Short mmCIF file of C-alpha atoms and ligand atoms in Angstrom, two decimals:
data_model
loop_
_atom_site.label_atom_id
_atom_site.label_comp_id
_atom_site.label_asym_id
_atom_site.label_seq_id
_atom_site.Cartn_x
_atom_site.Cartn_y
_atom_site.Cartn_z
CA MET N 22 0.24 0.29 -0.12
CA ARG N 23 1.32 3.72 -0.76
CA ASP N 24 2.70 5.07 2.38
CA ASP N 25 0.96 8.54 1.97
CA LEU N 26 -2.76 6.68 1.87
CA ARG N 27 -2.00 5.00 5.22
CA ALA N 28 -2.81 7.44 7.68
CA LEU N 29 -5.94 8.77 5.36
CA GLU N 30 -9.54 7.92 6.77
CA GLY N 31 -12.38 7.11 4.76
CA TYR N 32 -15.20 9.16 4.10
CA HIS N 33 -18.25 8.03 6.85
CA SER N 34 -21.75 9.07 6.66
CA PRO N 35 -23.27 7.09 9.59
CA GLN N 36 -26.92 5.58 8.99
CA VAL N 37 -29.15 4.82 12.07
CA GLU N 38 -33.04 3.27 11.84
CA VAL N 39 -35.03 6.20 12.72
CA ARG N 40 -38.35 7.56 12.03
CA VAL N 41 -37.15 11.22 10.40
CA ARG N 42 -33.79 10.77 8.90
CA LEU N 43 -32.40 14.33 7.96
CA ASN N 44 -28.85 13.82 7.79
CA THR N 45 -27.56 13.30 4.14
CA ASN N 46 -28.87 16.38 2.12
CA GLU N 47 -31.05 14.02 -0.16
CA SER N 48 -34.39 15.54 -1.17
CA PRO N 49 -37.44 14.15 0.95
CA PHE N 50 -39.67 13.78 -2.28
CA PRO N 51 -39.46 10.80 -4.83
CA PRO N 52 -38.82 11.63 -8.24
CA PRO N 53 -42.37 11.99 -10.27
CA ALA N 54 -44.30 8.78 -10.83
CA ALA N 55 -44.36 9.56 -14.61
CA TRP N 56 -40.72 9.68 -14.72
CA ARG N 57 -40.46 5.89 -12.94
CA ASP N 58 -43.03 4.83 -15.83
CA ALA N 59 -41.19 6.61 -18.65
CA LEU N 60 -37.89 4.95 -17.18
CA ALA N 61 -39.51 1.44 -16.69
CA ALA N 62 -40.53 1.54 -20.59
CA GLU N 63 -37.37 2.66 -21.90
CA LEU N 64 -35.20 0.14 -19.82
CA SER N 65 -37.36 -2.51 -21.13
CA LYS N 66 -36.08 -1.37 -24.69
CA VAL N 67 -32.15 -1.10 -23.95
CA ASP N 68 -29.79 -3.38 -25.77
CA TRP N 69 -28.13 -5.04 -22.85
CA HIS N 70 -25.83 -6.95 -24.78
CA ARG N 71 -24.23 -3.94 -26.63
CA TYR N 72 -21.94 -1.24 -24.68
CA PRO N 73 -23.78 1.86 -23.83
CA ASP N 74 -23.37 5.13 -26.00
CA ARG N 75 -20.01 6.20 -24.68
CA GLY N 76 -20.16 10.02 -25.03
CA ALA N 77 -23.45 10.02 -23.64
CA HIS N 78 -24.55 12.20 -26.30
CA ALA N 79 -28.75 12.57 -25.66
CA LEU N 80 -27.86 12.77 -21.95
CA ARG N 81 -25.26 15.67 -22.34
CA GLU N 82 -27.20 17.28 -25.12
CA GLY N 83 -30.21 17.59 -22.59
CA ILE N 84 -27.97 18.99 -20.14
CA ALA N 85 -26.80 21.33 -22.35
CA GLU N 86 -30.01 22.66 -23.32
CA LEU N 87 -30.72 23.42 -19.54
CA HIS N 88 -27.85 25.52 -19.05
CA GLY N 89 -28.06 27.22 -22.73
CA VAL N 90 -24.40 25.51 -23.34
CA LEU N 91 -22.92 23.15 -25.65
CA PRO N 92 -22.68 19.41 -25.27
CA SER N 93 -19.36 19.47 -25.88
CA GLN N 94 -18.99 21.86 -22.73
CA VAL N 95 -20.61 19.01 -20.46
CA PHE N 96 -18.74 16.32 -18.73
CA ALA N 97 -21.19 13.64 -16.98
CA ALA N 98 -20.12 11.24 -14.39
CA ASN N 99 -21.26 8.81 -11.83
CA GLY N 100 -21.91 11.19 -9.34
CA SER N 101 -20.30 14.61 -8.99
CA ASN N 102 -17.83 12.83 -6.70
CA GLU N 103 -16.79 10.98 -9.91
CA VAL N 104 -16.52 14.42 -11.90
CA LEU N 105 -14.41 15.46 -8.94
CA GLN N 106 -12.45 12.76 -8.96
CA THR N 107 -11.51 12.86 -12.82
CA LEU N 108 -11.01 16.59 -12.45
CA LEU N 109 -8.16 15.95 -9.74
CA LEU N 110 -6.35 12.89 -11.56
CA THR N 111 -6.37 15.14 -14.68
CA PHE N 112 -5.06 18.40 -12.95
CA ALA N 113 -3.88 17.51 -9.14
CA GLY N 114 -1.19 14.44 -8.40
CA PRO N 115 1.87 14.34 -6.87
CA GLY N 116 4.34 17.57 -6.35
CA ARG N 117 0.74 19.83 -7.35
CA SER N 118 -1.23 21.54 -4.31
CA VAL N 119 -4.79 21.95 -3.98
CA ALA N 120 -6.37 24.63 -2.32
CA THR N 121 -9.84 24.31 0.10
CA PHE N 122 -11.44 27.00 2.27
CA GLU N 123 -12.35 24.81 5.73
CA PRO N 124 -14.83 24.02 7.08
CA THR N 125 -15.98 22.82 3.29
CA TYR N 126 -17.07 19.65 1.56
CA GLN N 127 -14.48 16.80 2.81
CA LEU N 128 -14.14 15.05 -0.44
CA HIS N 129 -12.15 17.87 -2.11
CA GLY N 130 -9.31 17.44 0.26
CA HIS N 131 -9.79 13.71 0.49
CA ILE N 132 -9.77 12.88 -3.35
CA ALA N 133 -7.34 15.41 -3.76
CA ARG N 134 -4.87 13.42 -1.21
CA LEU N 135 -5.89 10.08 -3.19
CA THR N 136 -4.18 11.51 -6.45
CA GLY N 137 -1.39 12.24 -4.13
CA ALA N 138 -1.44 16.05 -4.25
CA THR N 139 -0.73 18.30 -1.59
CA VAL N 140 -3.41 20.00 0.04
CA VAL N 141 -3.29 23.39 1.23
CA GLU N 142 -6.47 24.49 3.67
CA GLY N 143 -7.50 28.32 3.93
CA GLU N 144 -9.33 29.21 6.77
CA ARG N 145 -12.97 30.49 6.77
CA GLY N 146 -13.77 33.13 9.70
CA ALA N 147 -15.90 32.65 12.81
CA GLU N 148 -19.20 32.96 10.98
CA PHE N 149 -17.81 30.72 8.05
CA THR N 150 -17.79 33.58 5.51
CA LEU N 151 -14.25 33.56 3.61
CA ASP N 152 -12.32 37.26 3.99
CA PRO N 153 -11.00 38.10 0.54
CA GLY N 154 -7.55 38.77 1.96
CA GLU N 155 -7.35 34.87 3.07
CA LEU N 156 -8.60 33.96 -0.49
CA GLU N 157 -5.73 35.92 -1.96
CA ARG N 158 -3.26 34.66 0.80
CA VAL N 159 -3.82 31.14 0.24
CA ILE N 160 -3.53 31.13 -3.66
CA ALA N 161 -0.56 33.22 -3.79
CA ALA N 162 1.53 31.10 -1.23
CA ALA N 163 0.37 27.36 -2.19
CA GLN N 164 0.02 28.43 -6.61
CA PRO N 165 -2.47 25.75 -6.48
CA ALA N 166 -2.99 23.89 -9.62
CA VAL N 167 -6.59 23.36 -8.38
CA THR N 168 -9.01 25.39 -5.92
CA PHE N 169 -11.95 24.77 -4.57
CA LEU N 170 -15.05 26.80 -3.60
CA CYS N 171 -18.16 25.42 -2.65
CA SER N 172 -21.40 27.68 -3.33
CA PRO N 173 -23.57 26.95 -1.22
CA ASN N 174 -20.79 25.61 1.26
CA ASN N 175 -21.65 22.21 2.51
CA PRO N 176 -21.68 22.11 5.79
CA THR N 177 -22.03 25.55 6.42
CA GLY N 178 -25.06 26.58 4.12
CA LEU N 179 -23.54 29.70 3.09
CA GLU N 180 -23.40 31.06 -0.61
CA GLU N 181 -20.07 32.12 -1.70
CA PRO N 182 -20.48 36.15 -2.69
CA GLU N 183 -20.03 36.43 -6.43
CA ALA N 184 -17.32 38.74 -5.77
CA ASN N 185 -15.03 36.01 -4.19
CA VAL N 186 -15.41 33.82 -6.92
CA ARG N 187 -14.45 36.60 -9.47
CA LEU N 188 -11.31 37.51 -7.31
CA ALA N 189 -10.57 33.82 -7.40
CA LEU N 190 -10.73 33.63 -11.20
CA SER N 191 -8.66 36.64 -11.45
CA LYS N 192 -5.77 34.96 -8.82
CA VAL N 193 -5.63 31.37 -9.80
CA PRO N 194 -2.78 30.04 -11.58
CA GLY N 195 -4.59 27.03 -12.26
CA LEU N 196 -7.97 25.77 -12.27
CA LEU N 197 -10.85 26.96 -10.20
CA VAL N 198 -13.89 24.54 -9.59
CA VAL N 199 -17.18 25.88 -7.87
CA ASP N 200 -18.71 22.83 -6.45
CA GLU N 201 -22.81 23.71 -6.98
CA ALA N 202 -24.13 20.69 -5.93
CA TYR N 203 -26.79 23.10 -4.16
CA GLY N 204 -26.74 25.32 -6.80
CA GLN N 205 -30.47 25.72 -7.77
CA PHE N 206 -31.48 26.26 -3.95
CA ALA N 207 -29.21 29.58 -4.18
CA LYS N 208 -29.47 33.20 -5.21
CA TRP N 209 -27.00 33.17 -7.62
CA SER N 210 -24.56 30.57 -9.78
CA ALA N 211 -21.12 31.04 -11.18
CA LEU N 212 -22.60 29.25 -14.29
CA GLY N 213 -22.75 32.46 -16.11
CA LEU N 214 -18.98 33.05 -15.97
CA VAL N 215 -18.14 29.59 -17.53
CA GLU N 216 -16.42 30.44 -20.74
CA GLU N 217 -13.87 28.71 -23.43
CA GLU N 218 -10.93 31.24 -21.89
CA THR N 219 -11.70 31.10 -18.40
CA PRO N 220 -10.24 28.12 -16.60
CA MET N 221 -13.33 27.47 -14.28
CA VAL N 222 -15.89 24.59 -14.00
CA VAL N 223 -19.12 24.17 -12.19
CA ILE N 224 -20.27 21.02 -10.97
CA ARG N 225 -24.05 20.25 -10.47
CA THR N 226 -25.75 16.92 -9.20
CA PHE N 227 -28.81 14.69 -9.64
CA SER N 228 -28.70 13.71 -6.13
CA LYS N 229 -29.91 16.25 -4.37
CA THR N 230 -32.35 18.91 -6.54
CA TRP N 231 -33.59 16.17 -9.15
CA SER N 232 -34.58 14.03 -6.14
CA MET N 233 -31.97 11.08 -7.99
CA ALA N 234 -29.42 10.13 -5.49
CA ALA N 235 -29.83 6.41 -5.98
CA ALA N 236 -29.03 7.24 -10.04
CA ARG N 237 -25.35 8.42 -9.10
CA LEU N 238 -25.22 11.35 -11.61
CA GLY N 239 -23.56 14.26 -11.52
CA TYR N 240 -21.96 16.69 -14.19
CA LEU N 241 -19.91 19.75 -14.91
CA VAL N 242 -20.14 22.75 -17.12
CA GLY N 243 -16.78 24.08 -18.25
CA PRO N 244 -14.36 24.84 -21.35
CA GLU N 245 -14.78 22.52 -24.41
CA TRP N 246 -10.96 21.94 -24.15
CA LEU N 247 -11.23 20.45 -20.51
CA VAL N 248 -14.20 18.60 -21.27
CA ALA N 249 -12.04 16.86 -23.86
CA GLU N 250 -9.07 16.07 -21.72
CA LEU N 251 -11.37 14.37 -18.74
CA GLU N 252 -12.68 12.07 -21.46
CA LYS N 253 -9.02 10.95 -21.60
CA VAL N 254 -9.06 10.31 -18.25
CA THR N 255 -12.37 8.68 -17.21
CA LEU N 256 -12.70 4.97 -17.83
CA PRO N 257 -14.19 3.92 -20.96
CA TYR N 258 -18.27 3.53 -20.82
CA HIS N 259 -18.20 4.71 -17.28
CA LEU N 260 -22.07 5.80 -17.68
CA ASP N 261 -24.13 3.00 -17.99
CA ALA N 262 -27.20 2.66 -20.23
CA ALA N 263 -29.61 2.84 -17.12
CA LYS N 264 -28.26 5.93 -16.09
CA GLN N 265 -27.88 7.89 -19.23
CA ILE N 266 -31.87 7.25 -19.60
CA ALA N 267 -32.57 8.08 -16.13
CA GLY N 268 -30.69 11.62 -16.61
CA ARG N 269 -32.31 12.43 -20.22
CA LEU N 270 -35.62 11.77 -18.79
CA ALA N 271 -35.62 13.59 -15.56
CA LEU N 272 -34.45 16.76 -17.47
CA ARG N 273 -38.34 16.45 -19.13
CA PHE N 274 -39.34 17.27 -15.18
CA ALA N 275 -37.48 20.47 -14.93
CA GLY N 276 -40.86 21.95 -14.05
CA GLU N 277 -41.66 19.37 -11.42
CA MET N 278 -38.28 19.56 -9.88
CA GLU N 279 -38.27 23.65 -9.59
CA ALA N 280 -41.41 23.33 -7.72
CA ARG N 281 -39.91 20.97 -5.11
CA VAL N 282 -36.85 23.32 -4.93
CA GLN N 283 -39.18 26.50 -4.08
CA HIS N 284 -40.98 24.29 -1.65
CA ILE N 285 -37.71 23.31 0.09
CA ILE N 286 -36.65 26.69 0.20
CA ALA N 287 -39.82 27.90 1.97
CA GLU N 288 -39.56 25.13 4.24
CA ARG N 289 -35.74 25.87 4.70
CA GLU N 290 -37.05 29.35 5.75
CA ARG N 291 -39.70 28.19 8.09
CA VAL N 292 -37.38 25.66 9.84
CA SER N 293 -34.49 28.16 10.35
CA ALA N 294 -37.41 30.78 11.81
CA GLY N 295 -38.41 28.23 14.17
CA MET N 296 -34.57 27.23 15.19
CA ALA N 297 -33.93 30.91 15.97
CA ARG N 298 -36.83 30.99 18.64
CA LEU N 299 -34.64 28.66 20.70
CA PRO N 300 -31.57 29.06 22.23
CA VAL N 301 -29.47 27.78 19.05
CA ASP N 302 -27.21 29.85 16.72
CA VAL N 303 -28.67 29.17 13.16
CA PHE N 304 -26.36 29.85 10.20
CA PRO N 305 -28.07 31.44 6.99
CA SER N 306 -28.55 28.54 4.10
CA GLY N 307 -28.68 29.24 0.42
CA ALA N 308 -29.06 25.02 0.35
CA ASN N 309 -31.49 22.57 1.48
CA PHE N 310 -30.02 21.92 4.93
CA VAL N 311 -29.08 24.22 7.59
CA LEU N 312 -26.03 24.24 10.04
CA PHE N 313 -27.09 25.38 13.55
CA ARG N 314 -25.19 25.55 16.91
CA PRO N 315 -26.96 24.67 20.35
CA ARG N 316 -26.05 27.07 22.82
CA GLY N 317 -24.22 25.95 25.98
CA LYS N 318 -21.50 23.82 24.54
CA ALA N 319 -24.67 21.25 23.91
CA GLY N 320 -23.84 19.76 20.49
CA LYS N 321 -23.43 16.21 21.25
CA ALA N 322 -25.96 16.22 23.99
CA VAL N 323 -28.58 17.76 21.40
CA TRP N 324 -27.86 15.18 18.68
CA GLN N 325 -28.10 12.30 21.22
CA GLY N 326 -31.59 13.95 22.24
CA LEU N 327 -32.65 14.18 18.77
CA LEU N 328 -31.77 10.43 18.01
CA GLU N 329 -33.74 9.75 21.23
CA HIS N 330 -36.94 11.22 19.56
CA SER N 331 -35.75 9.22 16.34
CA VAL N 332 -34.96 12.45 14.62
CA LEU N 333 -31.46 11.77 13.03
CA VAL N 334 -29.32 15.33 12.05
CA ARG N 335 -26.00 15.05 11.02
CA ASP N 336 -23.65 15.62 13.88
CA CYS N 337 -20.35 17.70 12.97
CA SER N 338 -19.87 18.71 16.43
CA SER N 339 -16.40 16.79 16.67
CA TRP N 340 -15.30 17.86 13.26
CA PRO N 341 -12.64 20.52 12.79
CA ARG N 342 -13.85 24.14 13.37
CA LEU N 343 -17.73 23.23 13.49
CA ASP N 344 -17.32 22.91 17.57
CA ASP N 345 -21.30 21.86 18.65
CA CYS N 346 -22.69 22.36 15.32
CA LEU N 347 -25.23 19.99 13.91
CA ARG N 348 -26.80 20.24 10.00
CA ILE N 349 -30.16 19.27 9.80
CA THR N 350 -31.54 18.57 6.15
CA VAL N 351 -35.09 20.17 5.16
CA GLY N 352 -37.27 17.61 5.03
CA THR N 353 -41.12 17.16 4.23
CA PRO N 354 -43.45 19.79 6.12
CA GLU N 355 -44.25 16.65 8.84
CA GLU N 356 -40.76 15.70 9.19
CA ASN N 357 -39.48 19.47 9.87
CA ASP N 358 -42.57 19.83 12.22
CA GLU N 359 -41.03 16.55 14.05
CA PHE N 360 -37.90 17.91 14.06
CA LEU N 361 -38.56 21.29 15.51
CA ALA N 362 -40.93 19.82 18.17
CA ALA N 363 -38.17 17.56 19.18
CA LEU N 364 -35.29 20.15 19.25
CA ALA N 365 -37.49 22.49 21.48
CA ASP N 366 -38.20 19.24 24.01
CA VAL N 367 -34.30 18.49 23.78
CA MET N 368 -33.15 22.20 24.21
CA ALA N 369 -35.53 22.25 27.32
CA GLU N 370 -33.97 18.99 28.86
CA VAL N 371 -30.33 20.17 28.13
CA THR N 372 -30.39 23.71 29.42
CA GLY N 373 -33.00 23.52 31.56
C1 PLP H 26 -23.53 15.77 -2.12
C2 PLP H 26 -22.42 16.39 -2.78
C3 PLP H 26 -21.80 16.46 -3.69
C4 PLP H 26 -21.95 14.80 -4.08
O1 PLP H 26 -22.74 14.40 -4.74
P1 PLP H 26 -23.02 13.25 -5.95
O2 PLP H 26 -24.01 12.24 -5.04
O3 PLP H 26 -21.80 12.37 -5.91
O4 PLP H 26 -23.30 13.74 -6.94
C5 PLP H 26 -21.08 16.71 -4.27
N1 PLP H 26 -20.66 18.13 -3.71
C6 PLP H 26 -21.12 18.65 -2.39
C7 PLP H 26 -20.58 19.80 -1.77
C8 PLP H 26 -22.01 17.84 -1.75
O5 PLP H 26 -22.62 17.98 -0.58
#
């Protein structure tokens, strides 16, 4: 085994059997029934003895149309995590550095390390905003081959201001990756900045907004030359026939998806307001989850208390820089009500 991998820890997201599961940022709603029916019908017609369309042309045309770009600007893969992996295999690796601004999505640094790159961690401020001076300092010092920004940021929920993305673009010596796994829940997107001469990609996924975490499908939009390079690095036929069909058909239901997004945004605001009435610090979110910190250094105890009410949220309380923080994924209105009621009970027990 490689020495540099021995000390690495894997990526964990513990699952527990509970009534209300609000810990992995999935959509609380299944995809439309009409999508399931259309998928079943098309699956019965697949030539299973043949390899799938290696270029995933129909799927990429659909995604390109959604964003008003060219199909040759779209690279699709098995979840946006595989997009990240392909990017890092192409642009990172031994002898190169990759910049992240912590706390942020753990897999950015983790996959970078798997490629043998050195990860340079910039620091966000107390409220998890990113100071432009820190952004410039880290880029100047590390000269990163790849710089990550995540907007809205997981696990904090904060949207990265457009000014920071533009500043990063003006300073990076390499590639800027803007991870917009939660982009549809946010007020602005970096997609409008993508251009052939701009060293930037924007990553999206079907896992969250599109209610399709089980399908494992994500993509990036970027310059055509870059997509062509990624095609060399990724495994041939990595996108199976079923996935290509699932994604292509989902695009027909963009209206339904947008309605779900608006519903989740409204619930997010309701849940945030409900939490703010309790002794809890709530961080503003542009995503489908909310980070919060029960006051009185009670993070772990509150997580446990919620679990005893059969409500599972993500326990970030022992993660670096996230002391006592918990993250709740916005669920159905009924699940959110259960969560708010349980949190009120638990806060009364813990602080009372
Ligand atoms: C969930 C998530 C992803 C990964 O999603 P896939 O299911 O692999 O598409 C990527 N980035 C961030 C920030 C996420 O939270």
